[in-house]
XYZ file of C-alpha atoms in Angstrom:
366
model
C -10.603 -26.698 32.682
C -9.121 -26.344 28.922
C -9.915 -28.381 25.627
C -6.599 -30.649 25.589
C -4.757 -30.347 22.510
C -6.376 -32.495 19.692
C -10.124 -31.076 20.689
C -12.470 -29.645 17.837
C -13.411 -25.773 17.964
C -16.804 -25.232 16.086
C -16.989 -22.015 13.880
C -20.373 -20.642 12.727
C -19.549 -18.513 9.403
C -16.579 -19.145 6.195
C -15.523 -15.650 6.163
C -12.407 -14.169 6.924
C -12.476 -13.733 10.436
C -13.353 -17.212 10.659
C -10.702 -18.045 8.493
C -8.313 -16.195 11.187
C -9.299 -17.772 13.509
C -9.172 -21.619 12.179
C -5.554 -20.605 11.693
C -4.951 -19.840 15.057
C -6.708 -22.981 16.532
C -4.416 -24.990 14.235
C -1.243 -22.971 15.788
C -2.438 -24.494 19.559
C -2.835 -27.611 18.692
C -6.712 -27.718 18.010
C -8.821 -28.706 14.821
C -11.695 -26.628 13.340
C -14.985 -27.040 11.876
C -16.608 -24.717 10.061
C -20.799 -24.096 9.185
C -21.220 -22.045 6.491
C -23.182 -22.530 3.073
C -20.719 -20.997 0.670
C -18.747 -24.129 -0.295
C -15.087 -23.716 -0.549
C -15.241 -20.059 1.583
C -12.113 -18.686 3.065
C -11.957 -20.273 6.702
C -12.503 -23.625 4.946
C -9.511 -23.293 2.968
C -7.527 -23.607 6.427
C -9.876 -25.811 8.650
C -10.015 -29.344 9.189
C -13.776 -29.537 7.683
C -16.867 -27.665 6.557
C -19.926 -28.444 7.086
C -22.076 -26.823 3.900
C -25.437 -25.958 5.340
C -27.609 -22.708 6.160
C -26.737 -21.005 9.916
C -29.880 -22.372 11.234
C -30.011 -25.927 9.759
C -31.042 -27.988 12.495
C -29.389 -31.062 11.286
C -26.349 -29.284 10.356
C -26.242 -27.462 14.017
C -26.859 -31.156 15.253
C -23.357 -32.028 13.334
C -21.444 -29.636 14.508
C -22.791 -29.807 18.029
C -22.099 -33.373 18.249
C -18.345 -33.067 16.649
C -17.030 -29.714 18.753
C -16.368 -29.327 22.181
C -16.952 -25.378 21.770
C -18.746 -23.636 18.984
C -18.207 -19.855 18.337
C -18.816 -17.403 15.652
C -17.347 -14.773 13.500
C -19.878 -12.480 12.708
C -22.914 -11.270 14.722
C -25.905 -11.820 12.650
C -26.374 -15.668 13.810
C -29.381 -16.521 13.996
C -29.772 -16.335 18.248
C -32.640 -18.982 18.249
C -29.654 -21.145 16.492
C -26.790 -20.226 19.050
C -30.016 -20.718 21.740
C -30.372 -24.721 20.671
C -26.522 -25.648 20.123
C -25.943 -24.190 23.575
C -28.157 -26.608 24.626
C -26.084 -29.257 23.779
C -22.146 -28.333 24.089
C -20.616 -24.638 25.297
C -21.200 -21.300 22.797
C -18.912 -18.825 23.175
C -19.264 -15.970 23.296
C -23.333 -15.993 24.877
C -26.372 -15.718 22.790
C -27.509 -13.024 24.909
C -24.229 -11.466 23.597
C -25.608 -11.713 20.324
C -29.413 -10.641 21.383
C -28.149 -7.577 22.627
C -25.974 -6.406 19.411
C -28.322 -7.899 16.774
C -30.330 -4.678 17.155
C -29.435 -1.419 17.614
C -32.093 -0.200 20.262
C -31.520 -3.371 22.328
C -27.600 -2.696 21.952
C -27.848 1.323 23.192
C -30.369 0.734 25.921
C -28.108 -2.214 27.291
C -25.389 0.317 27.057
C -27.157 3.167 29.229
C -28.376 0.482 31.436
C -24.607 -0.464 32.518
C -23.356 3.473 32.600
C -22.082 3.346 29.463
C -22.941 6.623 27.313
C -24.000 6.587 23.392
C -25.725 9.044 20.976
C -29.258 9.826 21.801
C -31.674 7.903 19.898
C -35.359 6.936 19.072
C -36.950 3.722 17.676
C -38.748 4.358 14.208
C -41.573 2.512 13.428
C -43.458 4.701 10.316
C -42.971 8.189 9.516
C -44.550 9.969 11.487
C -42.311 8.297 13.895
C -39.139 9.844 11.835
C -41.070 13.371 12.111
C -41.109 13.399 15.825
C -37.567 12.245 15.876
C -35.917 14.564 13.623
C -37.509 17.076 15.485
C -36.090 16.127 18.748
C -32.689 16.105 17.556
C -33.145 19.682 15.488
C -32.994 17.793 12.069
C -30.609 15.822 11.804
C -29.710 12.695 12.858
C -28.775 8.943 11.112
C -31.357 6.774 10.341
C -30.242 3.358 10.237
C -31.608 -0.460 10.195
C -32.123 -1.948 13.677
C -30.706 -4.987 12.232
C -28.447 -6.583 9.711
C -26.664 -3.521 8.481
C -22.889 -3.413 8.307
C -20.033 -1.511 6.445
C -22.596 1.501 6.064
C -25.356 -0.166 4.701
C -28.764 0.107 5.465
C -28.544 3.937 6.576
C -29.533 7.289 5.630
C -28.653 10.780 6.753
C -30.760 13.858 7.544
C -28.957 16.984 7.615
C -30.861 20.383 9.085
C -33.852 19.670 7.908
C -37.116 20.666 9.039
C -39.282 18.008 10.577
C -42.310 16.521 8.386
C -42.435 15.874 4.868
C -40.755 12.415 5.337
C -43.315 9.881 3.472
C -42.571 7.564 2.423
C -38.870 6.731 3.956
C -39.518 3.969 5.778
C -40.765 2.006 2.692
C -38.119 3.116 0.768
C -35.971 1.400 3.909
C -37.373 -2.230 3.671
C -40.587 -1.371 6.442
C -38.777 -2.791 8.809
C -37.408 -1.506 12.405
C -35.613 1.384 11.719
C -33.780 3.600 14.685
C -32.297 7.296 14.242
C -29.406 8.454 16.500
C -28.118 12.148 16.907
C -25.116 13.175 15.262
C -21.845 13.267 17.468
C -19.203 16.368 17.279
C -16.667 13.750 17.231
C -12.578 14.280 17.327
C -12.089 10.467 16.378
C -13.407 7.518 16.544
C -11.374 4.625 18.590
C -12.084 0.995 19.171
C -11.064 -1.254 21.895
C -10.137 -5.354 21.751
C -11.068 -7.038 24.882
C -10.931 -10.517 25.921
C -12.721 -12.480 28.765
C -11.395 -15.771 29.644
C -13.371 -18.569 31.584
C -12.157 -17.522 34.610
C -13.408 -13.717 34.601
C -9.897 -12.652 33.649
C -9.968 -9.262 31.048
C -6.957 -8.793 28.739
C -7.526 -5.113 26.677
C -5.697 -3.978 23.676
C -4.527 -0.310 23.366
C -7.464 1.611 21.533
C -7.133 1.677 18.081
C -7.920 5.296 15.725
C -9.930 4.183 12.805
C -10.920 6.139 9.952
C -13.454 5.000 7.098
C -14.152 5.560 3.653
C -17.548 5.186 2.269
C -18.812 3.248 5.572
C -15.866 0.558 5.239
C -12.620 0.532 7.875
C -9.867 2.114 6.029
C -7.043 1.977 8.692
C -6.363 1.426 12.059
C -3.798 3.316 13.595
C -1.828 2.495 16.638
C -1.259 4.497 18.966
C -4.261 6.202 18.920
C -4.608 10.506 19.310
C -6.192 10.112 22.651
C -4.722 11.289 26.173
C -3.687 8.802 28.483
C -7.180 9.104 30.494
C -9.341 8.500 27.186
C -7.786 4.867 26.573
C -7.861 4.060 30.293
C -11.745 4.784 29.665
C -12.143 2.998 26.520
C -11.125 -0.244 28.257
C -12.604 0.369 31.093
C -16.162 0.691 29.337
C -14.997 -2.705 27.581
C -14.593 -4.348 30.795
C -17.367 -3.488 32.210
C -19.361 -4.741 28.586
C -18.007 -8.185 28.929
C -18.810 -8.396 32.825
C -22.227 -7.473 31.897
C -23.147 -10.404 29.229
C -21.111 -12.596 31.200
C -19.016 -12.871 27.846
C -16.077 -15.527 26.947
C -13.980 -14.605 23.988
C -13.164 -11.185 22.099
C -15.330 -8.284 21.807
C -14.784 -5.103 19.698
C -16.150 -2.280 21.070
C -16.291 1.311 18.826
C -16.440 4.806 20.508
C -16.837 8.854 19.501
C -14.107 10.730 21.541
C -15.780 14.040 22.210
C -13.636 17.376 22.397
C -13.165 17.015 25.953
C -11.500 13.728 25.320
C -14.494 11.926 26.568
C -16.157 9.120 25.185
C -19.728 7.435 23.608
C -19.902 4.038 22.641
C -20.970 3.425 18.942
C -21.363 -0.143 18.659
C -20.083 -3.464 19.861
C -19.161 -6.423 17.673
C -19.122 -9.844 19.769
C -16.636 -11.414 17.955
C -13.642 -10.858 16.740
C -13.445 -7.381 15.274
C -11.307 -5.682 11.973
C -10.114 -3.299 13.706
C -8.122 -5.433 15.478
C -6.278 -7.194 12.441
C -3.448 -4.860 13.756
C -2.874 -7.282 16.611
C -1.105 -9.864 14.185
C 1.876 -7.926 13.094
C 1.899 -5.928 17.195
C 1.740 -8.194 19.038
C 2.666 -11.155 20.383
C -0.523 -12.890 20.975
C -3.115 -11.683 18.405
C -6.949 -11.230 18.825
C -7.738 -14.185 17.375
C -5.160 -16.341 19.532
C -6.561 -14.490 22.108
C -10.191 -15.598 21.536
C -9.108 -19.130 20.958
C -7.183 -19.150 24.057
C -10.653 -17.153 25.985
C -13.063 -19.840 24.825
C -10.813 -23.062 25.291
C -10.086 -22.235 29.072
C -6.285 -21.374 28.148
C -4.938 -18.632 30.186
C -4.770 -15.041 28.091
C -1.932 -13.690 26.722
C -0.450 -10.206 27.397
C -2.557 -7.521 25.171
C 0.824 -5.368 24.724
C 1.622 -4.296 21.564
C 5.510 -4.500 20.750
C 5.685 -2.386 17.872
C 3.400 1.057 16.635
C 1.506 0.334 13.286
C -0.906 1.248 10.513
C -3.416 -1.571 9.624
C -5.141 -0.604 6.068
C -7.983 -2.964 4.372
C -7.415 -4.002 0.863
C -11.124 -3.347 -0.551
C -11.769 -4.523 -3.660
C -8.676 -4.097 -6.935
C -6.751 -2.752 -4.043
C -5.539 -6.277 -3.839
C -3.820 -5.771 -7.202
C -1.180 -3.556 -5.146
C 0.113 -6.677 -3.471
C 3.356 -6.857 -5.387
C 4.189 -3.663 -4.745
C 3.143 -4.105 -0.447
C 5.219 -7.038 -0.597
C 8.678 -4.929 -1.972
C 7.812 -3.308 1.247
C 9.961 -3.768 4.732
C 8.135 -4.015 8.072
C 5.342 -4.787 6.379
C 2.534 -7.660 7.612
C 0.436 -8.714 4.325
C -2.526 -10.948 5.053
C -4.745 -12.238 2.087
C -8.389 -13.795 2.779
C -8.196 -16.635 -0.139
C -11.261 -14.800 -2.030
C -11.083 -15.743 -5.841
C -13.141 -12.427 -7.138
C -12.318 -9.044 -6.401
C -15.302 -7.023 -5.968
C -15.906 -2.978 -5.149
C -16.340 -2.715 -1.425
C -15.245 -6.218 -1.011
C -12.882 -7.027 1.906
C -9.880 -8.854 -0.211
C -7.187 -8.737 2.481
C -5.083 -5.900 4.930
C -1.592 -5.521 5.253
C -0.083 -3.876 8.515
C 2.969 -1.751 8.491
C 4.789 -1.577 12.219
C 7.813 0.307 13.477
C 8.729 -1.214 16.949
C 8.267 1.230 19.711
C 10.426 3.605 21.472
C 10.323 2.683 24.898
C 11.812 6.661 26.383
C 8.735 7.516 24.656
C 5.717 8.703 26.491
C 3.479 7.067 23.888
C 3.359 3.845 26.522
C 0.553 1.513 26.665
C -2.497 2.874 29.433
């Protein structure tokens, strides 16, 4: 059954995927509250309320359990034990076990095996001698990285051909804490792939997206993605099969290596709403984050198909101060997150440039 119009839509985190997503509640019909300590933050610029606590208040999770008839989240580092109690007392979507599995990056890759879905080889890294045995496995290199928490490149360091042993002293300089290392990947590209899961089982997938970074951060996301026909068919049908796995409700980005064979190994998945997917706004007709709100209120889902080809590119810090010249721009989507300061590596907005499709084209959606 879906929340009649009117209904209040919970929203764990201010950023600017909440703030997205507060905008598209508003656009059918439903108000927004959002939990987040950072007073005035950018999704409380466009909801109906904020409530200014810590993620895992229990009075403020009280408040916003007893106000919304759904809670959700835009980022993945909830705290689970939090997402645990409110789902206690009123529906959290997407599942906490959703966020159990991609809160750490062991738990995340083994889940992934365990469904058929490939990724880099890895090994959990507990102390150094730990790192020794792993480096050695993978011939010296690999990417060591944070189990948890880390984002936009942070929290990770790379080992390049290097003989194993003579590593003390790396996993204090990491924070002693769980620590994983992963092979490196001969990668082509890397893709990602929006999915939605509605109520009902129903899975709406987005065309794959090509993204490339710069210093750990999304640059652009590039539609239609360098990938044969088979490649995106296999992208969303790994996506699929993620979100009938965790039983998920609501929009999922998943991230993959595309080998030289044109086949694929998952990365990472964000359960949430996902930046590279920001693309969906100017491409579509029903966006990711429409598409989320419409997943977790019981609404049907819309069509995934993208009208038009398009660049997505991040604004990251002074970037923003090209906004005059974006806006002298035609075709061009420009979408600000309300953030006062400017900061290096700072997300300040994206703007999306689209050229509507040529249908005689081969370049069709898979």
């Amino acid at each position: 059954m879906s929340l009649p119009a009117g209904s209040i839509i919970g929203i764990i985190g201010g950023g600017q995927l909440g703030r997205m997503l507060a905008m598209a509640a508003a656009r059918l019909g439903y108000r927004t509250i959002v939990l987040e300590p950072q007073p005035d933050c950018p999704a409380a610029q466009v909801s109906n309320r904020q409530i200014t606590a810590a993620y895992d208040d229990p009075a403020a999770l009280a408040e916003l359990a007893a106000a919304s008839a759904v809670v959700t989240y835009e980022f993945e580092n909830v705290p689970v034990a939090a997402a645990t109690a409110l789902a206690a007392k009123v529906p959290v979507c997407p599942p906490a076990r959703a966020l159990e599995v991609a809160q750490d990056r062991v738990s995340e890759k083994t889940f992934l095996n365990g469904i058929a879905v490939a990724t880099a080889d890895f090994r959990p890294v507990d102390t150094d001698d730990d790192l020794t045995v792993a480096l050695k496995a993978f011939g010296g290199s690999g990417i060591l990285k944070t189990r948890r928490m880390g984002y936009d490149g942070k929290g990770q360091r790379v080992f390049r051909n290097m003989e194993a042993g003579g590593f003390a002293g790396t996993c204090e300089a990491m924070g002693n804490v769980p620590l994983i290392l992963e092979s490196f990947v001969p990668f082509e590209r890397e893709i990602s792939v929006i999915a939605a899961r509605g109520l009902d089982g129903t899975v709406a997938a987005y065309d794959p997206a090509e993204n490339v970074h710069r210093d750990g951060i999304l640059h652009t996301s590039t539609l239609p993605a360098g990938v044969a026909p088979a490649t995106a068919r296999a992208a969303k049908a790994a996506a699929t099969k993620i979100l009938s796995a965790l039983d998920y409700i609501g929009v999922i980005g998943v991230e993959f290596f595309v080998l030289a064979d044109g086949s694929l190994l998952a990365n990472e998945i964000a359960p949430r709403v996902h930046n590279s997917g920001h693309w969906t706004e100017a491409a579509c007709i029903v966006s990711q984050f429409e598409q989320h709100i419409r997943a977790i209120a019981g609404l049907p889902l819309g069509s995934p198909d993208r009208h038009s080809d398009c660049v997505m590119e991040n604004l990251i810090g002074d970037d923003v101060l090209r906004v005059p010249a974006l806006l002298a721009e035609p075709d061009l989507m420009l979408h600000l997150y309300g953030k006062a300061e400017a900061r290096p590596g700072r997300k300040m907005g994206h703007f999306t440039r689209a050229s509507r499709r040529d249908w005689s084209d081969s370049r069709k959606s898979v």
